[in-house]
Amino acid sequence: RGWKMLTLLPLAAALAFTPPSTPNATISHILLPTFEACQDVKAHIDSGDLSFARAAYRHSLCTTRNDGGSLGRHSPGRWDYRLESVVWGESPECGSVPYAGDDCLPINTTSDCVKSSFGYHIVFVGSREVSMPEKKGLRRLWGAVKAAFSKILPRKR
């Protein structure tokens, strides 16, 4: 019976390891060539003359301009650190989302002008959340472990 238990150890270990939840944010940006141009576009957004998406379409140098500047969903560690510090902050928490600090950009808010190696950006965070592991895969794994254990462990009589 000992060798059967050893064959189940990898399954039990896999079950015990739940993939970590992943923080992510929906991000849009407007890329501009100069600080002055960035400040000008930011002023138009802040005054309500232009929506963020319209400003991106009219002024951004990035190809995302046709999608309102949308970069989609991103996790920490996948972007220029100066832009990430705007999205995720420097501290360990932002509300209940790990990896986002209290100094992170609030949701549905535009940032001030941020310099990167590409130019100057205005960043917009549409949402920030934590993606949980897929439950269906964990249920399937649990079913396999239960079935394997039921075959080798004696039943109570």
Backbone as numpy.savetxt, mean C-alpha at the origin, in Angstrom:
# Nx Ny Nz CAx CAy CAz Cx Cy Cz
4.66 -44.43 13.91 3.86 -43.23 13.91 4.71 -41.96 13.91
5.94 -42.00 14.41 6.80 -40.83 14.48 7.12 -40.25 13.11
7.37 -41.11 12.12 7.68 -40.59 10.79 6.47 -39.90 10.17
5.27 -40.36 10.52 4.06 -39.70 9.99 3.93 -38.30 10.57
4.27 -38.17 11.84 4.21 -36.85 12.46 5.22 -35.90 11.80
6.40 -36.44 11.46 7.41 -35.61 10.81 6.94 -35.13 9.44
6.17 -35.95 8.75 5.67 -35.52 7.43 4.63 -34.41 7.57
3.99 -34.33 8.73 2.99 -33.29 8.93 3.57 -31.97 9.43
4.81 -32.00 9.89 5.41 -30.78 10.42 5.42 -29.63 9.41
5.79 -29.86 8.14 5.75 -28.74 7.20 4.34 -28.17 7.03
3.34 -29.03 7.02 1.96 -28.55 6.91 1.56 -27.74 8.13
1.91 -28.23 9.30 1.58 -27.51 10.52 2.31 -26.17 10.58
3.56 -26.16 10.14 4.33 -24.90 10.12 3.71 -23.91 9.14
3.28 -24.41 7.99 2.64 -23.53 7.01 1.35 -22.96 7.56
0.61 -23.77 8.30 -0.63 -23.30 8.88 -0.36 -22.25 9.96
0.68 -22.48 10.73 1.01 -21.55 11.81 1.48 -20.20 11.26
2.11 -20.24 10.09 2.58 -18.99 9.49 1.47 -18.38 8.66
0.93 -17.29 9.14 -0.06 -16.54 8.38 0.67 -15.42 7.68
0.51 -15.29 6.37 1.22 -14.22 5.68 0.92 -12.87 6.32
1.91 -12.01 6.43 1.68 -10.72 7.08 0.73 -9.86 6.28
-0.01 -9.03 6.97 -0.87 -8.08 6.28 0.02 -7.02 5.64
-0.44 -6.47 4.53 0.36 -5.53 3.77 -0.30 -4.16 3.74
0.37 -3.14 4.28 -0.20 -1.80 4.17 -0.06 -1.30 2.73
-1.07 -0.59 2.25 -0.98 -0.01 0.92 -1.81 1.26 0.85
-1.50 2.06 -0.15 -2.20 3.33 -0.33 -2.49 3.53 -1.81
-3.62 4.18 -2.09 -3.95 4.58 -3.45 -3.37 5.98 -3.63
-2.46 6.10 -4.60 -1.68 7.32 -4.75 -1.85 7.90 -6.15
-1.95 9.22 -6.22 -1.90 9.94 -7.49 -0.85 11.03 -7.35
-0.32 11.48 -8.48 0.67 12.56 -8.41 0.64 13.40 -9.68
1.19 14.57 -9.57 1.39 15.47 -10.70 2.88 15.78 -10.72
3.53 15.50 -11.83 4.97 15.75 -11.98 5.17 17.04 -12.78
5.95 17.94 -12.21 6.19 19.25 -12.83 7.69 19.52 -12.91
8.12 20.35 -13.88 9.55 20.53 -14.10 10.24 21.45 -13.09
9.51 22.43 -12.56 10.14 23.41 -11.66 9.30 23.61 -10.40
9.95 24.13 -9.38 9.26 24.43 -8.13 8.19 25.49 -8.35
8.48 26.48 -9.18 7.52 27.55 -9.45 6.27 27.00 -10.13
6.44 26.13 -11.12 5.29 25.52 -11.80 4.49 24.68 -10.81
5.18 23.98 -9.93 4.52 23.15 -8.93 3.68 24.02 -7.99
4.25 25.11 -7.52 3.51 26.01 -6.63 2.29 26.61 -7.32
2.43 26.94 -8.60 1.32 27.52 -9.36 0.17 26.53 -9.50
0.48 25.29 -9.87 -0.56 24.26 -10.03 -1.19 23.95 -8.67
-0.39 23.86 -7.64 -0.90 23.61 -6.28 -1.87 24.71 -5.86
-1.56 25.96 -6.18 -2.44 27.08 -5.84 -3.79 26.95 -6.55
-3.78 26.51 -7.81 -5.02 26.32 -8.57 -5.87 25.19 -7.98
-5.20 24.14 -7.51 -5.93 23.02 -6.88 -6.52 23.49 -5.55
-5.71 24.15 -4.74 -6.16 24.61 -3.41 -7.32 25.61 -3.50
-7.31 26.44 -4.54 -8.37 27.44 -4.68 -9.65 26.85 -5.26
-9.56 25.62 -5.78 -10.74 25.00 -6.38 -10.89 25.29 -7.86
-9.95 26.03 -8.46 -10.01 26.31 -9.90 -9.86 25.03 -10.71
-9.04 24.09 -10.22 -8.80 22.82 -10.91 -8.93 21.67 -9.92
-9.55 20.59 -10.38 -9.53 19.37 -9.57 -8.14 18.75 -9.72
-7.79 17.84 -8.83 -6.48 17.20 -8.92 -6.33 16.48 -10.25
-7.35 15.72 -10.64 -7.30 14.95 -11.89 -7.16 15.87 -13.10
-7.89 16.97 -13.12 -7.82 17.92 -14.24 -6.45 18.58 -14.28
-5.90 18.93 -13.12 -4.57 19.53 -13.06 -3.52 18.55 -13.57
-3.66 17.28 -13.20 -2.73 16.25 -13.69 -2.81 16.15 -15.20
-4.02 16.11 -15.73 -4.21 15.99 -17.17 -3.60 17.18 -17.92
-3.79 18.36 -17.40 -3.32 19.58 -18.08 -1.82 19.84 -17.91
-1.27 19.49 -16.74 0.08 19.98 -16.43 1.15 18.91 -16.18
0.77 17.68 -15.86 1.78 16.69 -15.46 2.65 16.25 -16.63
3.93 16.02 -16.35 4.87 15.51 -17.34 4.85 13.98 -17.39
4.18 13.36 -16.44 4.14 11.89 -16.34 3.05 11.32 -17.24
3.26 10.10 -17.71 2.26 9.44 -18.57 0.98 9.12 -17.82
1.00 9.20 -16.50 -0.22 8.95 -15.72 -1.20 10.11 -15.84
-0.82 11.15 -16.53 -1.69 12.33 -16.69 -3.05 11.96 -17.26
-3.09 10.97 -18.16 -4.36 10.55 -18.78 -5.27 9.81 -17.81
-4.72 9.36 -16.69 -5.50 8.68 -15.65 -5.66 9.57 -14.42
-5.58 10.86 -14.60 -5.71 11.79 -13.47 -4.53 11.74 -12.53
-3.39 11.24 -13.02 -2.19 11.14 -12.20 -2.12 9.89 -11.34
-3.09 8.97 -11.53 -3.17 7.78 -10.67 -1.98 6.85 -10.87
-1.36 6.50 -9.75 -0.28 5.50 -9.74 -0.79 4.16 -9.22
-2.07 4.10 -8.85 -2.64 2.86 -8.33 -2.30 2.64 -6.87
-2.33 1.36 -6.46 -2.06 0.99 -5.06 -0.58 0.68 -4.90
0.01 1.21 -3.83 1.43 0.96 -3.56 1.65 0.67 -2.08
2.62 -0.20 -1.83 3.06 -0.51 -0.47 4.33 0.28 -0.18
4.69 0.44 1.09 5.93 1.15 1.42 7.15 0.45 0.81
8.15 1.23 0.45 9.40 0.67 -0.06 9.45 0.52 -1.57
8.48 1.05 -2.29 8.45 0.86 -3.74 8.60 2.17 -4.51
8.90 3.27 -3.81 8.89 4.59 -4.42 10.07 5.38 -3.94
10.33 6.51 -4.53 11.37 7.43 -4.07 11.12 7.77 -2.60
12.14 7.71 -1.77 11.96 7.88 -0.32 11.37 9.24 0.04
11.66 10.27 -0.76 11.10 11.60 -0.45 9.59 11.62 -0.65
9.13 10.91 -1.67 7.69 10.83 -1.92 7.03 9.91 -0.90
7.71 8.83 -0.57 7.17 7.90 0.43 7.03 8.55 1.79
7.94 9.45 2.13 7.83 10.12 3.43 6.57 10.98 3.49
6.09 11.45 2.34 4.84 12.21 2.30 3.66 11.25 2.49
3.70 10.11 1.81 2.60 9.14 1.86 2.56 8.40 3.19
3.72 7.94 3.68 3.77 7.08 4.86 4.31 7.77 6.10
4.92 8.94 5.98 5.47 9.63 7.13 6.75 8.99 7.61
7.23 9.46 8.74 8.49 8.97 9.31 8.26 8.11 10.55
7.06 8.16 11.12 6.76 7.47 12.37 6.17 6.09 12.09
6.05 5.23 13.10 5.59 3.87 12.88 4.09 3.68 12.68
3.26 4.65 12.97 1.80 4.45 12.85 1.11 5.67 12.25
0.07 5.45 11.48 -0.81 6.53 11.00 -2.22 6.00 11.15
-2.88 6.35 12.22 -4.17 5.72 12.50 -3.91 4.27 12.86
-4.56 3.38 12.16 -4.38 1.95 12.44 -3.55 1.26 11.37
-2.93 2.02 10.47 -2.18 1.43 9.37 -0.70 1.37 9.72
-0.11 0.15 9.79 1.31 0.04 10.08 2.15 0.74 9.01
3.31 1.16 9.35 4.29 1.79 8.46 3.89 3.19 8.04
2.85 3.75 8.61 2.48 5.13 8.28 2.54 5.96 9.55
3.25 7.06 9.49 3.43 7.88 10.68 2.34 8.92 10.86
2.35 9.55 12.03 1.39 10.62 12.31 1.61 11.82 11.39
2.81 11.90 10.83 3.14 13.00 9.94 2.85 12.68 8.48
2.12 11.59 8.22 1.79 11.24 6.83 0.69 12.15 6.31
0.60 12.24 4.99 -0.42 13.07 4.34 -1.80 12.50 4.63
-2.72 13.30 5.17 -4.07 12.80 5.42 -4.75 12.36 4.12
-5.66 11.41 4.23 -6.39 10.90 3.07 -7.20 12.03 2.44
-7.28 12.00 1.11 -8.01 13.00 0.30 -7.46 14.42 0.46
-6.14 14.50 0.60 -5.45 15.78 0.75 -4.30 15.84 -0.24
-3.99 17.03 -0.75 -2.84 17.19 -1.63 -1.64 17.66 -0.82
-0.49 17.18 -1.21 0.74 17.56 -0.52 1.24 18.91 -1.00
2.22 19.42 -0.30 2.97 20.56 -0.82 3.89 20.01 -1.91
4.67 20.85 -2.54 5.58 20.42 -3.60 6.72 19.59 -3.00
6.97 18.45 -3.62 8.00 17.53 -3.14 9.01 17.31 -4.26
10.29 17.52 -3.97 11.34 17.33 -4.99 11.77 15.87 -5.03
11.95 15.36 -6.25 12.53 14.03 -6.45 13.54 14.14 -7.58
14.15 13.04 -7.96 15.11 13.06 -9.06 14.43 13.32 -10.40
13.10 13.20 -10.46 12.36 13.41 -11.71 11.87 14.85 -11.87
11.75 15.58 -10.79 11.22 16.93 -10.83 10.50 17.23 -9.53
9.40 17.95 -9.63 8.61 18.32 -8.45 7.23 17.67 -8.55
6.76 17.15 -7.43 5.50 16.41 -7.41 4.51 17.05 -6.45
3.24 16.92 -6.81 2.14 17.14 -5.88 1.52 15.76 -5.72
1.40 15.30 -4.49 0.92 13.94 -4.21 -0.47 14.00 -3.60
-1.29 13.03 -3.96 -2.64 12.90 -3.42 -2.81 11.46 -2.96
-3.23 11.25 -1.71 -3.49 9.91 -1.18 -5.00 9.73 -1.11
-5.52 8.80 -1.93 -6.97 8.55 -1.96 -7.43 7.64 -0.85
-6.59 6.66 -0.49 -6.93 5.74 0.60 -5.65 5.14 1.15
-5.74 4.63 2.36 -4.61 3.95 3.00 -5.22 2.85 3.84
-4.78 1.61 3.62 -5.37 0.48 4.36 -4.38 -0.67 4.45
-4.83 -1.72 5.09 -4.03 -2.93 5.23 -4.77 -4.06 4.52
-4.08 -4.73 3.59 -4.65 -5.88 2.90 -4.41 -7.12 3.74
-5.46 -7.86 3.98 -5.34 -9.08 4.77 -5.02 -10.26 3.85
-4.41 -11.34 4.38 -4.12 -12.51 3.57 -5.40 -13.13 3.04
-5.29 -13.84 1.95 -6.44 -14.48 1.33 -6.99 -15.58 2.23
-8.25 -15.47 2.63 -8.85 -16.43 3.56 -9.08 -17.79 2.91
-9.42 -17.80 1.62 -9.72 -19.06 0.95 -8.51 -20.00 0.98
-7.32 -19.46 0.72 -6.11 -20.27 0.74 -5.81 -20.82 2.13
-6.05 -20.01 3.17 -5.83 -20.47 4.54 -6.82 -21.56 4.92
-8.08 -21.43 4.47 -9.08 -22.47 4.77 -8.71 -23.79 4.10
-8.23 -23.72 2.87 -7.83 -24.92 2.15 -6.67 -25.60 2.87
-5.70 -24.81 3.32 -4.55 -25.35 4.04 -5.00 -25.99 5.35
-5.89 -25.33 6.08 -6.40 -25.87 7.34 -7.12 -27.19 7.09
-7.90 -27.29 6.03 -8.59 -28.54 5.70 -7.61 -29.67 5.43
-6.52 -29.38 4.72 -5.51 -30.40 4.43 -4.82 -30.87 5.70
-4.51 -29.95 6.60 -3.86 -30.32 7.86 -4.80 -31.17 8.71
-6.07 -30.77 8.83 -7.03 -31.55 9.61 -7.19 -32.96 9.06
-7.28 -33.07 7.73 -7.44 -34.39 7.11 -6.22 -35.27 7.37
-5.03 -34.69 7.25 -3.81 -35.46 7.48 -3.71 -35.91 8.93
-4.01 -35.04 9.88 -3.96 -35.41 11.28 -5.00 -36.47 11.62
-6.18 -36.38 11.03 -7.23 -37.35 11.36 -6.88 -38.75 10.88
-6.02 -38.87 9.87 -5.62 -40.19 9.38 -4.61 -40.87 10.29
-3.76 -40.09 10.96 -2.70 -40.73 11.75 -2.93 -40.71 13.25
-3.77 -39.83 13.73 -4.01 -39.78 15.17 -5.14 -40.74 15.54
-4.97 -41.47 16.62 -6.04 -42.40 17.01 -7.29 -41.64 17.44
-8.44 -42.23 17.12 -9.71 -41.62 17.51 -10.07 -42.05 18.91
-10.74 -41.16 19.63 -11.22 -41.52 20.97 -12.38 -42.47 20.82
-12.44 -43.48 21.71 -13.55 -44.45 21.65 -14.44 -44.32 22.82
